[in-house]
mmCIF file with all atom_site columns, C-alpha atoms in Angstrom:
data_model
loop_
_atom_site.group_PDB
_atom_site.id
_atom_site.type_symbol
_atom_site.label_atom_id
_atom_site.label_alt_id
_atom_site.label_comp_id
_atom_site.label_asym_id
_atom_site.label_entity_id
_atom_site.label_seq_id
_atom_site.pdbx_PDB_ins_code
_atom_site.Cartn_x
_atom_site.Cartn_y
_atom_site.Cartn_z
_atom_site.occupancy
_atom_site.B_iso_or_equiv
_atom_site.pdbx_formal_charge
_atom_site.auth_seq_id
_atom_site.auth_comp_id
_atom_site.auth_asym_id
_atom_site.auth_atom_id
_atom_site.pdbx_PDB_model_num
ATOM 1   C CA . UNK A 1 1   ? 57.543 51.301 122.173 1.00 68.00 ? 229 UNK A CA 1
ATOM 2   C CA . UNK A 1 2   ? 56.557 53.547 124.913 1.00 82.00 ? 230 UNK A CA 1
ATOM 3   C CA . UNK A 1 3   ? 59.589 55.013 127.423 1.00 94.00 ? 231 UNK A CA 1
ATOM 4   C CA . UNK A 1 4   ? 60.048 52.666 130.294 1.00 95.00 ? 232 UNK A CA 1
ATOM 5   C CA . UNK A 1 5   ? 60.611 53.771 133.278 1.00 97.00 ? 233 UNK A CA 1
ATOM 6   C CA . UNK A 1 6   ? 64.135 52.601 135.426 1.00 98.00 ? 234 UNK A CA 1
ATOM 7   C CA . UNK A 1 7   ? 65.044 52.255 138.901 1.00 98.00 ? 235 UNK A CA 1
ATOM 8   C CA . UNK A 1 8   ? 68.148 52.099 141.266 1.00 98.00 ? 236 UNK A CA 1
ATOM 9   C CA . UNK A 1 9   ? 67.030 48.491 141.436 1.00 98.00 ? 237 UNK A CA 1
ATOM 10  C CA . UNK A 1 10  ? 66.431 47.839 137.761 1.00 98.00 ? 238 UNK A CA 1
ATOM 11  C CA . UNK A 1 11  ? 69.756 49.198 136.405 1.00 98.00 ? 239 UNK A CA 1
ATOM 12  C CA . UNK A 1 12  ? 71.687 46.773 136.020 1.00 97.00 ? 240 UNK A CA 1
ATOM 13  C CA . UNK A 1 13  ? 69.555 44.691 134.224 1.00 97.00 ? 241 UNK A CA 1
ATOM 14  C CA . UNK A 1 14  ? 67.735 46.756 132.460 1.00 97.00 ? 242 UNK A CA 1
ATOM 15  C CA . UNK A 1 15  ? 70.376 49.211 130.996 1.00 98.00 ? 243 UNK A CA 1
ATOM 16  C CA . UNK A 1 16  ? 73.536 47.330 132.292 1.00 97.00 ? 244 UNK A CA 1
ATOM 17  C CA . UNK A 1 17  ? 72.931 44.066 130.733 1.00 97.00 ? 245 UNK A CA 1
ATOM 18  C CA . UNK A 1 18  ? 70.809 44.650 127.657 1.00 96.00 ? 246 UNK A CA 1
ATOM 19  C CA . UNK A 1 19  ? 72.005 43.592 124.090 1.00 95.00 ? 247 UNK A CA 1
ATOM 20  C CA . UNK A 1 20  ? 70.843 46.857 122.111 1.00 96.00 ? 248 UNK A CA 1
ATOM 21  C CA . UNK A 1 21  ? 72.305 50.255 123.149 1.00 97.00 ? 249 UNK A CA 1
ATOM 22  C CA . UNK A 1 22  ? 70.222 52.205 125.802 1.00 97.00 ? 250 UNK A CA 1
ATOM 23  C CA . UNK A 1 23  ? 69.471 55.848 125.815 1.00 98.00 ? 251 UNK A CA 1
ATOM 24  C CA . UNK A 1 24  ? 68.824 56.447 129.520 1.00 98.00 ? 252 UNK A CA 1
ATOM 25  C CA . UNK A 1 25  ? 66.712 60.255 130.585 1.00 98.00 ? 253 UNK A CA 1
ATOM 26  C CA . UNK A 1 26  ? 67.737 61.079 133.842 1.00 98.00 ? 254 UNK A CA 1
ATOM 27  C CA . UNK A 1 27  ? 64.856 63.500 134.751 1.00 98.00 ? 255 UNK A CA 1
ATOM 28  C CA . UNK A 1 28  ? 62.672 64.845 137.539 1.00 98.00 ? 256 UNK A CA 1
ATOM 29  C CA . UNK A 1 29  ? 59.024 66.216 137.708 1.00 96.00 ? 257 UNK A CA 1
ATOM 30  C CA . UNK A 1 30  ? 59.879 69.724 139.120 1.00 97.00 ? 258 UNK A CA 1
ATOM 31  C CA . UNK A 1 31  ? 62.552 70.420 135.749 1.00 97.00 ? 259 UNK A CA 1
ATOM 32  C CA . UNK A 1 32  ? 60.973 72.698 132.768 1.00 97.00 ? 260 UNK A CA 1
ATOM 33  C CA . UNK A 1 33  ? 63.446 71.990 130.612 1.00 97.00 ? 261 UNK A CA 1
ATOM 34  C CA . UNK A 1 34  ? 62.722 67.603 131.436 1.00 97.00 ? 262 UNK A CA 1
ATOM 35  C CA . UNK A 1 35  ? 59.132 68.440 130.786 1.00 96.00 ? 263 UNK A CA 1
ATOM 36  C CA . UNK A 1 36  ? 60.058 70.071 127.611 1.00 96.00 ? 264 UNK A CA 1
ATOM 37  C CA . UNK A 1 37  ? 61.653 66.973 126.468 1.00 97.00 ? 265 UNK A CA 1
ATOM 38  C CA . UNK A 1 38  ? 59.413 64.434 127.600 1.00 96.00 ? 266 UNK A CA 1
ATOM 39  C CA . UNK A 1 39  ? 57.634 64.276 124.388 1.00 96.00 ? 267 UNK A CA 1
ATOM 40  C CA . UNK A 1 40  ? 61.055 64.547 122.153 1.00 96.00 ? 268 UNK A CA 1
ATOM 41  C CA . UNK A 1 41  ? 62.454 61.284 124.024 1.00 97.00 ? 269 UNK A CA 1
ATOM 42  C CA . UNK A 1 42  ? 59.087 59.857 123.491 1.00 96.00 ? 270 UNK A CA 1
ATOM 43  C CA . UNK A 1 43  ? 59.152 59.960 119.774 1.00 96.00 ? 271 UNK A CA 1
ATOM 44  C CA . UNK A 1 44  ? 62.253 59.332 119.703 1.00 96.00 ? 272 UNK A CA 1
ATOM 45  C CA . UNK A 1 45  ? 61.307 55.543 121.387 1.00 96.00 ? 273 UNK A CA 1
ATOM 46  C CA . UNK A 1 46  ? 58.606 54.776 119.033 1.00 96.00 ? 274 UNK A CA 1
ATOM 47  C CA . UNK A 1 47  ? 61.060 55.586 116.177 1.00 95.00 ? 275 UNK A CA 1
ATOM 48  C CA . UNK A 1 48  ? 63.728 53.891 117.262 1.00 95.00 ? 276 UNK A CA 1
ATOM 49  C CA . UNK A 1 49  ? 61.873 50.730 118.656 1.00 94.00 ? 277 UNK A CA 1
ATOM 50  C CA . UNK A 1 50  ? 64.222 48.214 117.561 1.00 92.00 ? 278 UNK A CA 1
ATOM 51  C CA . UNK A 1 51  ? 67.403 49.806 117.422 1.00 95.00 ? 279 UNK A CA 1
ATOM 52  C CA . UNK A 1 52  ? 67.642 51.225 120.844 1.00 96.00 ? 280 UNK A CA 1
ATOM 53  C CA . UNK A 1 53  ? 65.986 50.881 123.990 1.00 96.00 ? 281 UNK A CA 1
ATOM 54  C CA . UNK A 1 54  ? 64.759 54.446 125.596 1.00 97.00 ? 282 UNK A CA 1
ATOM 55  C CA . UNK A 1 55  ? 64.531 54.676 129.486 1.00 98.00 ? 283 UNK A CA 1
ATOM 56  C CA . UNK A 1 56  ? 63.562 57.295 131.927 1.00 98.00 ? 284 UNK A CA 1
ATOM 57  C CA . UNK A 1 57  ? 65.128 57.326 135.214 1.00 98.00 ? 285 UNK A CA 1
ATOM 58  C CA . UNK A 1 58  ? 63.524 59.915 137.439 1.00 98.00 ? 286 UNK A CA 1
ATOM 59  C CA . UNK A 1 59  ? 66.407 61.216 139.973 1.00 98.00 ? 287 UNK A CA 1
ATOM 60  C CA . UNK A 1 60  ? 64.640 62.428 142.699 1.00 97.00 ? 288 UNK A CA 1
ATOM 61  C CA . UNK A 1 61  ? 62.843 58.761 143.585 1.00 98.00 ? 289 UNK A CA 1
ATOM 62  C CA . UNK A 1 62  ? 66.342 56.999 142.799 1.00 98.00 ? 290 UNK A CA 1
ATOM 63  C CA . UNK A 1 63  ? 69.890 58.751 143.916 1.00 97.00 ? 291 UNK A CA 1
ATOM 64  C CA . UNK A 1 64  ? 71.672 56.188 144.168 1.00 98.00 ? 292 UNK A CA 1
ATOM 65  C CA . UNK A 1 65  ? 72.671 55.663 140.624 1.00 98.00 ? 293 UNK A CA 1
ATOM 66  C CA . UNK A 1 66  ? 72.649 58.789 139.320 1.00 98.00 ? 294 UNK A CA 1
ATOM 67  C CA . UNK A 1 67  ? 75.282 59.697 141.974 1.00 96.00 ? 295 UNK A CA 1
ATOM 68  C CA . UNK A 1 68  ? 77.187 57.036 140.793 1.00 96.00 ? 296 UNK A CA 1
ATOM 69  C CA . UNK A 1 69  ? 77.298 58.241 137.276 1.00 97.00 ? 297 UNK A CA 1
ATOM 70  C CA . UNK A 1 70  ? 78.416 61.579 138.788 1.00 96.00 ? 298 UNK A CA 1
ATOM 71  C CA . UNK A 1 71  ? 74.837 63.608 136.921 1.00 97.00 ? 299 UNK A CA 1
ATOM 72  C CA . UNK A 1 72  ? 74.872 67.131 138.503 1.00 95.00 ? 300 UNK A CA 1
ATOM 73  C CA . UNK A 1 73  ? 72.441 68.908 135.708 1.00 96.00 ? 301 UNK A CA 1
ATOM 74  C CA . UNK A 1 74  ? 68.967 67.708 134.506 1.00 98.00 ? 302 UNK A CA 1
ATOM 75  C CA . UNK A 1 75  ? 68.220 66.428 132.019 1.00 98.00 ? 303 UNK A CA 1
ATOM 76  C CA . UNK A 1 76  ? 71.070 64.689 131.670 1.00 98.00 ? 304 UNK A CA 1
ATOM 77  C CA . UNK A 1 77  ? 70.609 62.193 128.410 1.00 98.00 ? 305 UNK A CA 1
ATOM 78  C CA . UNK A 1 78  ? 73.492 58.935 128.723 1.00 98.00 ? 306 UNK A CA 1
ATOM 79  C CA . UNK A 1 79  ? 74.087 55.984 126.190 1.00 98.00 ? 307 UNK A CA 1
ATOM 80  C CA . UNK A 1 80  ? 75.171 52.458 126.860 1.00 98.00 ? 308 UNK A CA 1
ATOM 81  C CA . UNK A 1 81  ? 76.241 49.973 124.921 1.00 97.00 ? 309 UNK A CA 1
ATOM 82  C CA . UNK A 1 82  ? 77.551 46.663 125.773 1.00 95.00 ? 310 UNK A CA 1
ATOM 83  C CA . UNK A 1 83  ? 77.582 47.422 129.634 1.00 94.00 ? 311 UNK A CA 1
ATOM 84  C CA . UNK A 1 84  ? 79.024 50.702 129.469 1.00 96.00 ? 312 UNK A CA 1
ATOM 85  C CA . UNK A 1 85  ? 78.774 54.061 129.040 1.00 97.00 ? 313 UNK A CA 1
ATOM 86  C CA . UNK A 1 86  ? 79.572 55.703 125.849 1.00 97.00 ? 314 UNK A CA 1
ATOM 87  C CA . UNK A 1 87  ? 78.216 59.404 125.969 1.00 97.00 ? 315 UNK A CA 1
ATOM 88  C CA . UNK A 1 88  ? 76.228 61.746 127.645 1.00 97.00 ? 316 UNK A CA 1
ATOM 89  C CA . UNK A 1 89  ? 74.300 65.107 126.771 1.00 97.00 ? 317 UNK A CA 1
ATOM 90  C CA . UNK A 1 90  ? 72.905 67.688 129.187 1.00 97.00 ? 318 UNK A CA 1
ATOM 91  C CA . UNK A 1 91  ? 70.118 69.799 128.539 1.00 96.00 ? 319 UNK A CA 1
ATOM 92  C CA . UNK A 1 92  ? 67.203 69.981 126.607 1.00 93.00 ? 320 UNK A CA 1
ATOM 93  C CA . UNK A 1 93  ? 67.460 69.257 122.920 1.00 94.00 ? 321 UNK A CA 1
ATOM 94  C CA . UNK A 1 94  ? 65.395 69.094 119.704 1.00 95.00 ? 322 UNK A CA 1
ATOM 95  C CA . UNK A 1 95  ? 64.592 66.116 117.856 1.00 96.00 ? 323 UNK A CA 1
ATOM 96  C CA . UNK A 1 96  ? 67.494 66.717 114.980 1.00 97.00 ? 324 UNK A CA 1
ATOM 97  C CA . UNK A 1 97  ? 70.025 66.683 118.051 1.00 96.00 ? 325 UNK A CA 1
ATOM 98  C CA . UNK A 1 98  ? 68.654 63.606 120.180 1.00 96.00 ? 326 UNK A CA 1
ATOM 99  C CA . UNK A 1 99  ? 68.653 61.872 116.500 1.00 96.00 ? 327 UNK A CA 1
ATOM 100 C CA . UNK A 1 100 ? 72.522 63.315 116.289 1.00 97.00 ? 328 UNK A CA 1
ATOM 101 C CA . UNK A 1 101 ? 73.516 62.343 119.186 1.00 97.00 ? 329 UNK A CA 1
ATOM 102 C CA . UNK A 1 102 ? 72.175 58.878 118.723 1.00 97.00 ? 330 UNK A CA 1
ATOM 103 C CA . UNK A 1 103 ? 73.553 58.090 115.387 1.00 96.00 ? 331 UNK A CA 1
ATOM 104 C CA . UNK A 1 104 ? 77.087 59.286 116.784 1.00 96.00 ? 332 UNK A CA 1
ATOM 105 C CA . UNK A 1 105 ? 76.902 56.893 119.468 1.00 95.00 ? 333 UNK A CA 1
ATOM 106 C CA . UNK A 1 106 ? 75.251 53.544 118.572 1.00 90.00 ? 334 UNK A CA 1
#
């Protein structure tokens, strides 16, 4: 499954609301270290297709919710499960510590 892209509008439905655990990439086009990851979080969908649903939200075309979530660094990586937030990471990370992060948290 390819990363789906997420909106201010979308949120809660799409990340709020969902039955598996969501891994949501807060990101924006000008940030090395997003770019850097881009293909990381992308793998990490396709493996994962299934088990958890991966999302990009890109900050700069929607503040609203990031502001809410109180995200001052990108990339900023959050799960949910079950309507709410269970952890966050910030910064860019290998494969072996998205893969940590996830199995710690879903």
């Amino acid at each position: 499954m390819a990363v789906k892209e997420v909106s201010d509008a979308s949120f809660q439905e799409e990340v709020l609301q969902s039955q598996t655990p969501v891994l949501v990439d807060f990101w924006a086009s000008w940030c090395g270290p997003c770019r850097a990851i881009a293909p990381v979080v992308e793998e990490i969908a396709t493996e994962w297709d299934g088990k958890i649903k991966v999302l990009k939200m890109n900050v700069d075309e929607n503040p609203n919710t990031p502001g809410q979530l109180g995200i001052r660094s990108i990339p900023t990586l959050k799960i949910f499960s079950g309507g709410a937030e269970k952890s966050q990471i910030v910064g860019a990370l290998s494969k072996e510590q998205l893969e940590g992060f996830i199995k710690e948290n879903i």
